Structure formats: structure tokens, C-alpha cells
Coordinates of C-alpha atoms and ligand atoms in Angstrom, one line a residue:
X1 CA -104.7 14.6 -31.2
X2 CA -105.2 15.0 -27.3
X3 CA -104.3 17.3 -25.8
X4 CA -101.0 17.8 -23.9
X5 CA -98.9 19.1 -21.4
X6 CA -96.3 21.8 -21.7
X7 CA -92.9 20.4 -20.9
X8 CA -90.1 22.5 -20.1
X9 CA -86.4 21.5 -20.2
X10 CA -84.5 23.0 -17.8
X11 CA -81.1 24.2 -18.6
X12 CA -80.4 25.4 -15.2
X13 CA -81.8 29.1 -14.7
X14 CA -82.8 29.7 -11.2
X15 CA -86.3 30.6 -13.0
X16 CA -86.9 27.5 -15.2
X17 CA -89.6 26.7 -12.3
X18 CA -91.2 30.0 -12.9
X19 CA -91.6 29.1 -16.2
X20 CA -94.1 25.7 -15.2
X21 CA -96.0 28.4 -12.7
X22 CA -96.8 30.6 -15.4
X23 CA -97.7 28.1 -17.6
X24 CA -100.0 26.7 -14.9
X25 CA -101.2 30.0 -14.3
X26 CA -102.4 30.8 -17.9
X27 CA -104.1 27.5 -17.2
X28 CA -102.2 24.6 -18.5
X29 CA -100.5 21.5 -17.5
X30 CA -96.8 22.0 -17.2
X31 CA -93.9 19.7 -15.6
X32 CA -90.4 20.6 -15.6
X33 CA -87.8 17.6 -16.8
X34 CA -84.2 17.4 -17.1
X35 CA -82.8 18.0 -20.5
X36 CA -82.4 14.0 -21.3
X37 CA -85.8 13.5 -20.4
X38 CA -86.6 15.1 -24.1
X39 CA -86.2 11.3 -25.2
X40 CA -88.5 10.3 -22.9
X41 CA -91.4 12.5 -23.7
X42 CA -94.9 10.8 -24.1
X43 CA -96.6 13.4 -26.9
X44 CA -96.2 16.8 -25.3
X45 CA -98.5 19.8 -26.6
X46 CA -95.5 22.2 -26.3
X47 CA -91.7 22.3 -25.2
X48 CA -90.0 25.2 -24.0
X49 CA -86.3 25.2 -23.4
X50 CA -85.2 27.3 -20.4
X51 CA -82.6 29.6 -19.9
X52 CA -79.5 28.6 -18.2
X53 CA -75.9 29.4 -16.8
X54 CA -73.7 27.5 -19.3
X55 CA -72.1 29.0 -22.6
X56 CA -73.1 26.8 -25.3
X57 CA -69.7 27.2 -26.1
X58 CA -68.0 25.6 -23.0
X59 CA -67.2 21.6 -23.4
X60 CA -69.9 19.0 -21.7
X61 CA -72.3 22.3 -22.4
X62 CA -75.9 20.9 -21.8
X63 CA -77.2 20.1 -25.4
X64 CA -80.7 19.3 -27.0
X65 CA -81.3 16.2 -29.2
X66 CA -82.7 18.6 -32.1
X67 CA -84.2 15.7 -34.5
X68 CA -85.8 14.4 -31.1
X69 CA -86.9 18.0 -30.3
X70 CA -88.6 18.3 -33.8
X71 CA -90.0 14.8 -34.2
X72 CA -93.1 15.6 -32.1
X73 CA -94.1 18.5 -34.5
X74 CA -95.3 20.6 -31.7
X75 CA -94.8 24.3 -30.7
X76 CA -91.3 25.2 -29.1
X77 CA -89.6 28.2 -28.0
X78 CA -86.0 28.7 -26.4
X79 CA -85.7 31.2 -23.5
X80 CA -82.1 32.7 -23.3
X81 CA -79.8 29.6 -23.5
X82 CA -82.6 27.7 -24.8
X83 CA -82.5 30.2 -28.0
X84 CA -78.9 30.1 -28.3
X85 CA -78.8 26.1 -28.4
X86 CA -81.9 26.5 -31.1
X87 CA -80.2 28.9 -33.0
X88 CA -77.3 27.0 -33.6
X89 CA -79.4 23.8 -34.6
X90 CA -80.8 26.1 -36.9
X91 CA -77.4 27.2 -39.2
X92 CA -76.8 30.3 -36.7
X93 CA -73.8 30.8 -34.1
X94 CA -73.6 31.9 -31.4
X95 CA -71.3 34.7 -29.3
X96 CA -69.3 34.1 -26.5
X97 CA -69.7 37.4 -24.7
X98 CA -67.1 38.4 -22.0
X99 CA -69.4 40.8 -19.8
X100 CA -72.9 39.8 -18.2
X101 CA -75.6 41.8 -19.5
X102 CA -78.1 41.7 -16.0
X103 CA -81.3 44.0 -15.1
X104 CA -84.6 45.6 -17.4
X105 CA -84.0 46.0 -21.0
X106 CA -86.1 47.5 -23.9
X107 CA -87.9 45.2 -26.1
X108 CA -88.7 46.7 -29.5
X109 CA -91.0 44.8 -31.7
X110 CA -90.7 44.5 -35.1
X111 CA -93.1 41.5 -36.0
X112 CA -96.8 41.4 -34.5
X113 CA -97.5 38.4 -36.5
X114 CA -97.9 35.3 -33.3
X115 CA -95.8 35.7 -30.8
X116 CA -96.0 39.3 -30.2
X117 CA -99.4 39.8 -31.2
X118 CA -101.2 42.6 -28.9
X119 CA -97.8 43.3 -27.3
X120 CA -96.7 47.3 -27.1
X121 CA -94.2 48.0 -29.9
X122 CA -91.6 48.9 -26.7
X123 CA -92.0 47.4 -23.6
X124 CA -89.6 46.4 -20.5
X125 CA -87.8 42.8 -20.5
X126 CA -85.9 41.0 -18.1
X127 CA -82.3 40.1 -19.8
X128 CA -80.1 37.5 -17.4
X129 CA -77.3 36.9 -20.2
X130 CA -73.8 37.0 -21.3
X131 CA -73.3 35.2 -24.8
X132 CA -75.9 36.3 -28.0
X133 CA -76.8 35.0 -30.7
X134 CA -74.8 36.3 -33.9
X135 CA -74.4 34.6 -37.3
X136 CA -78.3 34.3 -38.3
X137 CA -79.4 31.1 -41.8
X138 CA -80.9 33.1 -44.1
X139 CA -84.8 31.9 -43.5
X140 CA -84.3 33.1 -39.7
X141 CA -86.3 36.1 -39.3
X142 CA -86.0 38.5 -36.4
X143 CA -89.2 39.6 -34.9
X144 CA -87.9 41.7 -31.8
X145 CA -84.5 43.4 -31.1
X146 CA -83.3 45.4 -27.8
X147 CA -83.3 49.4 -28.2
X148 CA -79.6 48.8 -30.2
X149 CA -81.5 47.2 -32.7
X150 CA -79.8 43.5 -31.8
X151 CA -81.6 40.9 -32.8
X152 CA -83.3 39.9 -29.1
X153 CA -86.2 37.5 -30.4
X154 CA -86.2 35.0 -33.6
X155 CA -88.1 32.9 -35.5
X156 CA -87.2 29.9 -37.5
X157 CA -90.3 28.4 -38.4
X158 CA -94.2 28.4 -38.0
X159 CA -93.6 26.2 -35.1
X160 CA -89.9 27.7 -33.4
X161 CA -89.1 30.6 -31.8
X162 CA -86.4 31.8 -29.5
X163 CA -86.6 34.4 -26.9
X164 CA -83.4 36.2 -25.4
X165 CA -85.1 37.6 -22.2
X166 CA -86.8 35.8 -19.5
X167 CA -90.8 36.4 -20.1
X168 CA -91.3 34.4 -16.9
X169 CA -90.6 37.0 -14.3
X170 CA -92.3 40.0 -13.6
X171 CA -89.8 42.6 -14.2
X172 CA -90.3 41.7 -18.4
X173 CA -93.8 43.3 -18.3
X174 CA -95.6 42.0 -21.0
X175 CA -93.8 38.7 -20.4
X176 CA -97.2 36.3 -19.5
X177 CA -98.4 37.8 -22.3
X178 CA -96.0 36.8 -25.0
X179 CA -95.9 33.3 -22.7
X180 CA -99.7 32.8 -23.6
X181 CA -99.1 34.0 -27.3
X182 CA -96.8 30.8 -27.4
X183 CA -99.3 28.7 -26.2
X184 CA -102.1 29.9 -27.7
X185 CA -101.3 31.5 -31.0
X186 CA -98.7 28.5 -31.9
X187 CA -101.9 26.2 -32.1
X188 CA -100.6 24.4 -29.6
X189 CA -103.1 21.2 -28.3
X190 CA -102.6 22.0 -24.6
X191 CA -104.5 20.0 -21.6
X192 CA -106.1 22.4 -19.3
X193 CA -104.7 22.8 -15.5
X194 CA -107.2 21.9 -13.2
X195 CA -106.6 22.3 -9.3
X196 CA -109.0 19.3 -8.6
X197 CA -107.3 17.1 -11.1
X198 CA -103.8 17.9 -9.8
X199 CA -104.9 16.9 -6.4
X200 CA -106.2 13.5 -7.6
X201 CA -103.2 12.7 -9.6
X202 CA -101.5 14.0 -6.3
X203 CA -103.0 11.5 -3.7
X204 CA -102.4 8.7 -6.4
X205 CA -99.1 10.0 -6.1
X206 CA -98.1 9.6 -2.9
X207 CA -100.3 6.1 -2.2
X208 CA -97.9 4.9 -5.2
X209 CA -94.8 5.9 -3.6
X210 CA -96.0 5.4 -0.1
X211 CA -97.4 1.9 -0.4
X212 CA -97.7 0.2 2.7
X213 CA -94.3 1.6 4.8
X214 CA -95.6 4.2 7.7
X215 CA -95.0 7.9 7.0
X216 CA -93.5 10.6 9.8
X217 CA -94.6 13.8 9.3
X218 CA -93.7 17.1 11.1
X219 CA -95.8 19.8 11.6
X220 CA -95.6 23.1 12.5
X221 CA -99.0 24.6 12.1
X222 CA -97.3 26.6 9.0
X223 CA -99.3 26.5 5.5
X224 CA -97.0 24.2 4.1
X225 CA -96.9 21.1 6.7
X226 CA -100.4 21.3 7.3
X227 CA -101.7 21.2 3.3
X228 CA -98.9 18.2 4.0
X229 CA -100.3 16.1 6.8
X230 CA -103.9 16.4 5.2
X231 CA -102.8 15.2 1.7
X232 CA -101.2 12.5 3.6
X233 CA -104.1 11.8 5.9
X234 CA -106.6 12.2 2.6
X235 CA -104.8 10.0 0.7
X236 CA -104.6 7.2 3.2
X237 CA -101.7 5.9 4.1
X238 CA -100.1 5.0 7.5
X239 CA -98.8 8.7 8.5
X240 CA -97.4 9.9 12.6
X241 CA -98.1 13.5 12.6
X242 CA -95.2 15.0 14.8
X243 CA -94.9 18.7 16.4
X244 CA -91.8 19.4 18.0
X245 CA -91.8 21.9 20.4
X246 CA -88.4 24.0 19.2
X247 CA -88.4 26.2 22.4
X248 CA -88.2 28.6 19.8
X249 CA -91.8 28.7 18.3
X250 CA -94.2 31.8 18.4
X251 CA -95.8 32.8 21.7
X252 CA -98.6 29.9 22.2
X253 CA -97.8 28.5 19.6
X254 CA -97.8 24.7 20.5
X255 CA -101.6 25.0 21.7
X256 CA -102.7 27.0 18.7
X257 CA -101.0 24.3 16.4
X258 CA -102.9 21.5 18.3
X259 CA -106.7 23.3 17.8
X260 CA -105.8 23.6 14.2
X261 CA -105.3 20.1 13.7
X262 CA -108.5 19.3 15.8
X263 CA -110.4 21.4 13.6
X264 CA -108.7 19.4 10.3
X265 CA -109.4 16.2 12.3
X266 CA -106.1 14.9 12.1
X267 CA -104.3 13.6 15.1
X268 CA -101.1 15.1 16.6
X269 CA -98.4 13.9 18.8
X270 CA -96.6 17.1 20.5
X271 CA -93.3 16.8 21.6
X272 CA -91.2 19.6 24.1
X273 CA -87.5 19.1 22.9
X274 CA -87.2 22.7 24.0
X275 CA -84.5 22.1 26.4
X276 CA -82.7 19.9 23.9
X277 CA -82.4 22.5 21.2
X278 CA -81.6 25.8 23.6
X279 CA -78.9 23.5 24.9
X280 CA -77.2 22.8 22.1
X281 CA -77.2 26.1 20.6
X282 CA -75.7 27.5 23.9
X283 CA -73.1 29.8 22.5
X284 CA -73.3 28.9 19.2
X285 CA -73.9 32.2 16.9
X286 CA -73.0 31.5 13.2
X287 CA -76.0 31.0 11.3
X288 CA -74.9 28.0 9.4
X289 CA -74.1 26.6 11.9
X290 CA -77.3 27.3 13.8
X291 CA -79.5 26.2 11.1
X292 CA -77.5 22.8 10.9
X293 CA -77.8 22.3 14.4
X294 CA -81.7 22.9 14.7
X295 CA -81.9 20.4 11.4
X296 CA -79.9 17.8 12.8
X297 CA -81.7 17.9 16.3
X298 CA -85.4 17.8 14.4
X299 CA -84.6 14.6 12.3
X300 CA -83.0 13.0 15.6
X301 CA -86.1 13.7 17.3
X302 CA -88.5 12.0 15.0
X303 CA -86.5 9.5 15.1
X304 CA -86.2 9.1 19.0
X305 CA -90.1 9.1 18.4
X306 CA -90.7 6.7 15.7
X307 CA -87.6 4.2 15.6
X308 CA -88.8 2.3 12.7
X309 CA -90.5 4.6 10.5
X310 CA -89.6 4.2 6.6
X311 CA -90.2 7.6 5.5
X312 CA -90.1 11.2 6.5
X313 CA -92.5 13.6 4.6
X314 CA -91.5 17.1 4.7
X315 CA -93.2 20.0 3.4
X316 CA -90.8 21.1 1.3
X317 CA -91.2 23.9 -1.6
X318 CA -89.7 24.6 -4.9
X319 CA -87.8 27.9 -3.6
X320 CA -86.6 25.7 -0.8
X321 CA -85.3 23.5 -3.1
X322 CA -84.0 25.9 -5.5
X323 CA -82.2 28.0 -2.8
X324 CA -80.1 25.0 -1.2
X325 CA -79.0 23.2 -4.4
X326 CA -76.4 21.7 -3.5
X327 CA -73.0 22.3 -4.7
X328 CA -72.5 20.5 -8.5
X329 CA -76.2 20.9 -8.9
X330 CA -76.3 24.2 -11.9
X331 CA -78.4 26.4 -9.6
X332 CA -75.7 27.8 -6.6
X333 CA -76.0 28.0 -3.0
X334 CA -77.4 30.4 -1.2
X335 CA -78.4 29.1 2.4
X336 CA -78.6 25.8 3.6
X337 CA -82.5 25.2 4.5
X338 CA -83.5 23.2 7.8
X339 CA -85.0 20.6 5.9
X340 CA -81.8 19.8 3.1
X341 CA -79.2 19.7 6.0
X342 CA -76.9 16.5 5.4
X343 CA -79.1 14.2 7.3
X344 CA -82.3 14.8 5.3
X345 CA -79.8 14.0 2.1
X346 CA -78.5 11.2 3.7
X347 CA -82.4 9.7 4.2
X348 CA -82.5 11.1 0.8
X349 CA -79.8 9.3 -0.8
X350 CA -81.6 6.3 0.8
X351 CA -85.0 6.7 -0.9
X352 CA -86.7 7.8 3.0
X353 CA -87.9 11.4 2.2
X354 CA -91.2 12.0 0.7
X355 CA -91.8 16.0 -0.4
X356 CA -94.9 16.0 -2.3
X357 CA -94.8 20.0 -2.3
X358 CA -91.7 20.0 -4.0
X359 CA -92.6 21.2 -7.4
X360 CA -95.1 24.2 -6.1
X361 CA -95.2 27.5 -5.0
X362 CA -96.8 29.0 -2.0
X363 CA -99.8 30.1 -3.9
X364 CA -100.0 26.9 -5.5
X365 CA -100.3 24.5 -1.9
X366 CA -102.9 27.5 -0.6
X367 CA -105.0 26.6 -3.2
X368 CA -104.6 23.1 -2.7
X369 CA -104.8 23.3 0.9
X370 CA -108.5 25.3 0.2
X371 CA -109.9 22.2 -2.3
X372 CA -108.6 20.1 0.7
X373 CA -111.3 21.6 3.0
X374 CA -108.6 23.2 5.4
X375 CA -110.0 26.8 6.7
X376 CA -108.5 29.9 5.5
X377 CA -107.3 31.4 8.7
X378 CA -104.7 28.3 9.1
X379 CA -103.9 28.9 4.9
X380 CA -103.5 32.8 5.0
X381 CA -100.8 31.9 8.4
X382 CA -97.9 33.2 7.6
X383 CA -95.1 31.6 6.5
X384 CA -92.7 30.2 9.7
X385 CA -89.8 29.1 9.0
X386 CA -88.3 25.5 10.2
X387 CA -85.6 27.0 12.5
X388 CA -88.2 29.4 14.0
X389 CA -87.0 32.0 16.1
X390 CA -83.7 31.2 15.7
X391 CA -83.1 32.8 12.1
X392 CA -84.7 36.1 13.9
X393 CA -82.5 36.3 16.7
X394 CA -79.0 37.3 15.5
X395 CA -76.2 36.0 18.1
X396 CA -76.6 33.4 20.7
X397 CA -79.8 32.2 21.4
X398 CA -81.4 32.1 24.7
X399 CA -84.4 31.1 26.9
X400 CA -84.9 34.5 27.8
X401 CA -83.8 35.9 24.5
X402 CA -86.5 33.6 22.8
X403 CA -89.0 35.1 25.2
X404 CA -88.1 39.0 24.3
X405 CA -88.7 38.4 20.2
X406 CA -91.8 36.1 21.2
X407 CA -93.4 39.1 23.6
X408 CA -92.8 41.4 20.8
X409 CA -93.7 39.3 17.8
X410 CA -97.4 39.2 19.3
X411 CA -97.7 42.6 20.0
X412 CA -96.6 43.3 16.2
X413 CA -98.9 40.2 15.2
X414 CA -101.8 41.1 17.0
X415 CA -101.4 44.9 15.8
X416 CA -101.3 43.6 12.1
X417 CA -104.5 42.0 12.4
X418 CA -106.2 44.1 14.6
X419 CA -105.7 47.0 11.7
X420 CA -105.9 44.5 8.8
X421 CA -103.0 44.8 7.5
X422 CA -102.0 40.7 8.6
X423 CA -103.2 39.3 5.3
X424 CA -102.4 42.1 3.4
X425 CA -98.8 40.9 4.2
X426 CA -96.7 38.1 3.1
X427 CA -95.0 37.2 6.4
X428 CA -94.5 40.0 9.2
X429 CA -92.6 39.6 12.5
X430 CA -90.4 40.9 15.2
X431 CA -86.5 40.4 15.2
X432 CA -84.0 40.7 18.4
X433 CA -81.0 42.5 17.5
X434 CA -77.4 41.7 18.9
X435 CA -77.0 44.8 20.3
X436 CA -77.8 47.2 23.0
X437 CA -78.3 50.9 23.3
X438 CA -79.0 53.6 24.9
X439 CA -82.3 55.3 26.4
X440 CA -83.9 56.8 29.2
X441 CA -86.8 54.8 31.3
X442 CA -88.7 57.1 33.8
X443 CA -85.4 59.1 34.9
X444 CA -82.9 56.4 34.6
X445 CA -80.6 56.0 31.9
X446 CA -81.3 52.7 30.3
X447 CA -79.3 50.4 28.2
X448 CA -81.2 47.9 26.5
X449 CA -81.6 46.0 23.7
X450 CA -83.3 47.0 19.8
X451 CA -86.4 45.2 18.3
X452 CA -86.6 45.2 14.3
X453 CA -89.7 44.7 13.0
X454 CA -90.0 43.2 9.6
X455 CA -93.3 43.0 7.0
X456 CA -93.2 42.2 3.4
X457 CA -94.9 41.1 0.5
X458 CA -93.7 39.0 -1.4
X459 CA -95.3 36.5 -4.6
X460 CA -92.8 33.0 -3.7
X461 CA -90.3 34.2 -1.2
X462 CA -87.9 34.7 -3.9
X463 CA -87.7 38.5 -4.0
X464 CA -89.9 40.6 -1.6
X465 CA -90.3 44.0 -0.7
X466 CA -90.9 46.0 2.5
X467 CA -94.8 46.9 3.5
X468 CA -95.6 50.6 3.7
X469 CA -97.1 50.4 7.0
X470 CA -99.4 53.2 8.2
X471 CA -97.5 55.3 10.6
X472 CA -100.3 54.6 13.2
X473 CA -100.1 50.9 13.1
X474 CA -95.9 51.3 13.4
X475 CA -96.4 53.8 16.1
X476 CA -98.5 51.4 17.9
X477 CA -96.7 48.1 17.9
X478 CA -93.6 50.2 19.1
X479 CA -95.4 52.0 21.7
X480 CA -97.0 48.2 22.9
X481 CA -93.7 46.7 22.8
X482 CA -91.7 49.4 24.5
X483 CA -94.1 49.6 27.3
X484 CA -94.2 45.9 27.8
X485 CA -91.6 43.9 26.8
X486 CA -88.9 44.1 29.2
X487 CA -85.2 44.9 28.3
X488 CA -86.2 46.5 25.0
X489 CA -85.6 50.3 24.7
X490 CA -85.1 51.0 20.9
X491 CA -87.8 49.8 17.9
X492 CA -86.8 49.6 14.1
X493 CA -88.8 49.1 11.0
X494 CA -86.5 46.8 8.5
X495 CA -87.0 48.6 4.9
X496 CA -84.9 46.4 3.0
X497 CA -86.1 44.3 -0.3
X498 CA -85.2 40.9 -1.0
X499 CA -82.2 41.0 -2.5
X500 CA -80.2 41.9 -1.7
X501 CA -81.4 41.1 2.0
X502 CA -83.2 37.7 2.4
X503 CA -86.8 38.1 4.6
X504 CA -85.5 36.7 7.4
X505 CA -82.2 37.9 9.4
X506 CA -80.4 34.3 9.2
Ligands
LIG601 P1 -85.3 34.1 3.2 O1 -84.9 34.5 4.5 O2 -84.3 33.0 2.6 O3 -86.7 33.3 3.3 O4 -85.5 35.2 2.2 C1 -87.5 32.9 2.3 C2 -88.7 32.2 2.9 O5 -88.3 31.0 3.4 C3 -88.5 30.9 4.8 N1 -87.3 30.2 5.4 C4 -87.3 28.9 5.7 N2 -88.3 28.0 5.7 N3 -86.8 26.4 6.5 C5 -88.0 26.7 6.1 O6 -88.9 25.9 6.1 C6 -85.8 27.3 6.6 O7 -84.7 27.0 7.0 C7 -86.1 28.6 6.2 N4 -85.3 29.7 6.1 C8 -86.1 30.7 5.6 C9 -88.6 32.3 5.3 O8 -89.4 32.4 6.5 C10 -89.3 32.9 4.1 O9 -90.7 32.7 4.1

């Protein structure tokens, strides 16, 4: 036998992604497929079934084809729903619960044999679940229960287990661990995940899907659009690399975008639509609305630039995609992204947007950015986000607002790396708040507006948490910025986590 990927179904969770990632990370090949896609399957090494927002009870619930799941004879375990559908293929039931249980749990062991072999006998998990399982057949043995002694982990054969928590996140501590048990202990037949592989099958990719039409693609000089444009370039096919000037990009921005790209050796048309985008935001200050205004001016730019261009590329990620699902999609809402504003899904709907990036985290496209030869200062950029400034300056945007969160942004940039705390940080900058207060300047009373600065860490954007600074590098960047930047008179540090805040302030 060859050996495989790992394929996991996904049954909805906002983690089943994770899932793939930490798969990938423990060094395997992992895709993620839709439930129906189980039919479909060409000889996977392993299949794990992800958790998921549905009761199994509910009508329509999402459902496994259990002979189908079997027929492949090959290692599977259920994660949350994924257990509860298993459990009832196996003789078991399961119970509708009427209250969520959400947050850490205890995880007490009571079988080392595979699964939690070398795992503490107590340990923290991450539980993300309403129903359980309850009725057990009599050959399904329970190998782990929470600190109530409810069954929390069970096994129905040498080749099937179900797990109640979600090992794929970091809050269930020992959770890679009992992920690479699965894998290895199982005796699964797994293919190995190689970076240089994964960008060959990657170019082949896009020159499949590509073909001869001519690509648009915007940069921005952020991580993401640039691993972008150099797949596209490296993979050869017709691409127009496009930067729009926002009007609301970092200070220099434009010229530091256009060195980077010199240095890649791929060619750049740069475009000022500044007045265009300040103009239509003039009094606009709801976020939504802001974002969907920025989103719909970008596409109608590229297009005022390339009329008869087949296909835009965008650099979108997975928590991109996962955090604008649209509505009817399982995953919910949260904000709508610039790049999945109604236009893009029109183009979508139409078969025009190409987003190779789509199934990867930010770690993931640095990596492939680095075996694509692009140089580590432009990969270790922080992360920018499409609408720019915009999602950093709460209220109305204008010219000279811009120009006050720009001023400070350096300062605060230029502070983080002079101390070395810039790559020690996720993404860092400086935020214009829609108020004023008030201070003294020389002897005058002064009433002026507030700067929040803002530096996290964070692993894919989708939780983060605040930097501790050093006083001394906090102290200076508000001492630069309230010396220099006119109109501010008031500095904050922003200390909240994501959630329940999001990193930026729009
Ligand atoms: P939030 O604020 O949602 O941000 O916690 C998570 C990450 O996404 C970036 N971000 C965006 N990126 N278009 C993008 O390309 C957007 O509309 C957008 N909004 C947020 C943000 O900078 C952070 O890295």
C-alpha cells in the first residue's frame, strides 16, 4: 500500500481547518473535503471527521456514509460531532443537550493503550459542545472521561476512535500529541508533507486552472500578495501585477512596495486612486459600510486598468475565508473581508477569482514565500490589511486624518525595530481614535486628539494577544509621537486579546 493523505471531513467547526494544519505540521499530507466528498475518496491513509455546529439530532443533520467510511479499512477518528455521528453508527445514541458546554476541561485518562499513549493521566482539553454521547454497544470501550467521569473519548475498534474535545487548538494541551498518536500509533500509511512538493503540485495548480486567459493581480507589498504574484509569475502564466495607491497605505509605502518587487524581479504597475477612495468615504463612518466601499472601489479599479482581464488572483487566506462565510454557509459571520465583498462573489459566482492561498495559514505562505526565493524582510512584514488605514481610523476618514495615524504608525514602526521587538510581533501599529481630549502644550490648554497603539502576537489571526512591551520602548514611541505628530495630545497602549476584540479596530 502507498502511502496516503489524511482527509478530513468537515462538519462545519470554525476549526476543521486547524485540523489539516496540524496534520501538516506533524508532517503529513492533509486536505479538507466536504462531507459528500467521502464517496469520492481516492485511497486515503486516514479520515478524520471534524467537529461541527449541528445536533445529529436535528432533520437534514450532516451525515456520514458509514459502509463507505469503513470500506477503505484505514484509521478514523471523530472529533466532537464527528464522534457523536460514529457513535451512533456504532449501536450508541446520542444526547441532545439543552446548555452549551464551552471553555478548558479536564481530560482523565483511563486507557494508555494507542491513542493516549505518553499523554498525562489529567491534562487540559478544549470542549466546544452541547449534545454527548450517551447509550454506549457493549464492545465500545471508553478510554478517557472529563473530571465527572463522563465518558469524553471512545473506542470502537482497533481502527475507530472518537474524541469529544477539539485536540486541534492549543488550549487542549496535549492535543498534537494525541493528534500524532492517531496518525502514528493507528498504523496509518501516511504520505509525508513536503514544502517543495506542495509548491510543485501548487504551480501545476494554478497553470491548470489559469490556462492561457491573463491574470490581474493586486499587490500590496503585504506577505500574502507578494508569495501571490511570485507563484503567479513562477508558474508562468500571463499575470498584470497591480498596486493601488489607497490614499490610505503606510507612510512611503507605494515606493517601498515598488523596491520590493524590483528586488523579486517582478514587474509592477502603480496606480494613485487616492483621491477616488478619500472621496467616496467622505462622511461615511460605519465600518461595514467602509470596508464595502474600499472593496467595491479596488475591483472597479483593476478593472478601469485591465478591461478585458479573465481572472482576478487575490491573496486570500483560510481565516479570511473562514471569518466572512457567508450567510447559509455553517461557519457564521463575523466581518465582511475587503476581498469577499459582493463584487468579488459575483466574479466568483462567475468562475473569475483565482485564490491559490486559500487553504493556508500565515505560517504556511511564509514558508512558501522562503522556498520561492523571496527575502525575509518582505516575509516577516507584517500583516496589512486590504482596507489599510481605514479599519485603524474609527469615524470619518480624512486626508489629514490618514496623515496623523501614518506620522504615528512610523514612529511606533520604526521604534519596534530599532529595539527588536518588530519581528518578535505579529502585526503592531498605531490607531486614530474618534475623539479628543484634553492636555496642556507649552502653557496653553490643548485639545487634541488620542493615538492607540496596538502590538500582538498572534499564531493565524484567529485569536491574539497583547505584547508586553518594555516600558522604555512604550515610553519612547509616545514621547516621539507626542513631540511630533501634530494634533495628537494623548497616547494609549491597546491591551485587549482577540476575542473578544478583533486586532484591528474595524
Ligand atoms: P481582525 O481585525 O479581524 O484581523 O482580528 C485579523 C487579521 O486580518 C487582517 N484583516 C484583513 N485583511 N482584508 C485583509 O486582507 C481585510 O478586510 C482585513 N481585515 C482584517 C488584520 O490586519 C489581521 O491581520
Amino acid at each position: 500500500m502507498t502511502a496516503q493523505e489524511v482527509a478530513v471531513l468537515d462538519y462545519g467547526s470554525q476549526y476543521s481547518q486547524l485540523i489539516v494544519r496540524r496534520v501538516r505540521e506533524l508532517g503529513f499530507v492533509s486536505h479538507l473535503y466536504p462531507p459528500a466528498e467521502l464517496a469520492n475518496l481516492k485511497d486515503p491513509g486516514a479520515i478524520i471527521l471534524s467537529g461541527g455546529p449541528r445536533s445529529t439530532s436535528e432533520k437534514d443533520a450532516p451525515d456520514v456514509d458509514y459502509d463507505k467510511l469503513m470500506s477503505f479499512g484505514v484509521p478514523v477518528l471523530g472529533v466532537c460531532y464527528g464522534m457523536q455521528l460514529l457513535n451512533i453508527k456504532h449501536g450508541g445514541t446520542v444526547k441532545p443537550g439543552v446548555t452549551r458546554e464551552y471553555g478548558p476541561a479536564k481530560l482523565v485518562v483511563t486507557d494508555h493503550e494507542d491513542l493516549f499513549k505518553g499523554i498525562s493521566h489529567e491534562s487540559q482539553v478544549w470542549m466546544s459542545h452541547s449534545d454527548t454521547c450517551a447509550n454506549l454497544a457493549s464492545t465500545t470501550k471508553v478510554i478517557a472521561t472529563n473530571e465527572d467521569a463522563i465518558p469524553v473519548a471512545l473506542k470502537w475498534s482497533e481502527r475507530c476512535w472518537g474524541i469529544q474535545f477539539h485536540p486541534e487548538v492549543t488550549h487542549s494541551h496535549e492535543g498534537t500529541a494525541i493528534l500524532k498518536n492517531f496518525l502514528i500509533n493507528s498504523g496509518a500509511k501516511l504520505a509525508k508533507f513536503d514544502i517543495e512538493a506542495f509548491k510543485a503540485q501548487m504551480l501545476d495548480r494554478i497553470k491548470a486552472e489559469v490556462g492561457n486567459r491573463e491574470v490581474i493581480c493586486g499587490v500590496s507589498g503585504g506577505v500574502d500578495s507578494t508569495v501571490l504574484a511570485v507563484l503567479l509569475a513562477k508558474a508562468g502564466v500571463k499575470v498584470r501585477c497591480i498596486f493601488i495607491d489607497t490614499g490610505m497605505m503606510r507612510l512611503n509605502e507605494a515606493a517601498e512596495v515598488k523596491e520590493l518587487f524590483g528586488k523579486v524581479g517582478v514587474p509592477i504597475e502603480q496606480i494613485d486612486a487616492s483621491a477616488t477612495f478619500l472621496g467616496a468615504l467622505k462622511g461615511v463612518t460605519d465600518p461595514e459600510q467602509k470596508r464595502r466601499i474600499i472593496g467595491t472601489l479596488f475591483v472597479e479599479e483593476f478593472w478601469k486598468v485591465a478591461d478585458n482581464v479573465e481572472l482576478l488572483a487575490q491573496g486570500t487566506l483560510y481565516p479570511d475565508v473562514i471569518e466572512s462565510a457567508t450567510s447559509g454557509s455553517i461557519a457564521s459571520k463575523i466581518k465582511t473581508h475587503h476581498n469577499r465583498v459582493d463584487k468579488i462573489m459575483e466574479l466568483k459566482e462567475q468562475g473569475k477569482v483565482l485564490e491559490p492561498l486559500a487553504e493556508l495559514f500565515k505560517d504556511e505562505v511564509r514558508a512558501l514565500g522562503a522556498s520561492l526565493g523571496i527575502p525575509h524582510q518582505a516575509l516577516w512584514r507584517h500583516p496589512f490589511p486590504g482596507p489599510g488605514l481605514a479599519v485603524r481610523i474609527p469615524g470619518e476618514i480624512t486626508a489629514e486624518r490618514v496623515a496623523t495615524t501614518q506620522h504615528a504608525d512610523a514612529i511606533f514602526i520604526a521604534e519596534l525595530r530599532r529595539s527588536g521587538w518588530y519581528e518578535r510581533t505579529w502585526q503592531a501599529y498605531a490607531a486614530l481614535l474618534p475623539v479628543k481630549t484634553v492636555g496642556v502644550k507649552g502653557d496653553e490648554r490643548s485639545y487634541e486628539q488620542a493615538i492607540s497603539l496596538r502590538a500582538v502576537i498572534s499564531e493565524d489571526a484567529m485569536t491574539a494577544d497583547w505584547v508586553e512591551l518594555p516600558y522604555s520602548v512604550l515610553r519612547n514611541a509616545s514621547n516621539k509621537i507626542l513631540n511630533s505628530v501634530k494634533g495628537v495630545n494623548r497616547v494609549l497602549y491597546d491591551i485587549s486579546t482577540k476575542p473578544p476584540a478583533s486586532i484591528e479596530w474595524e
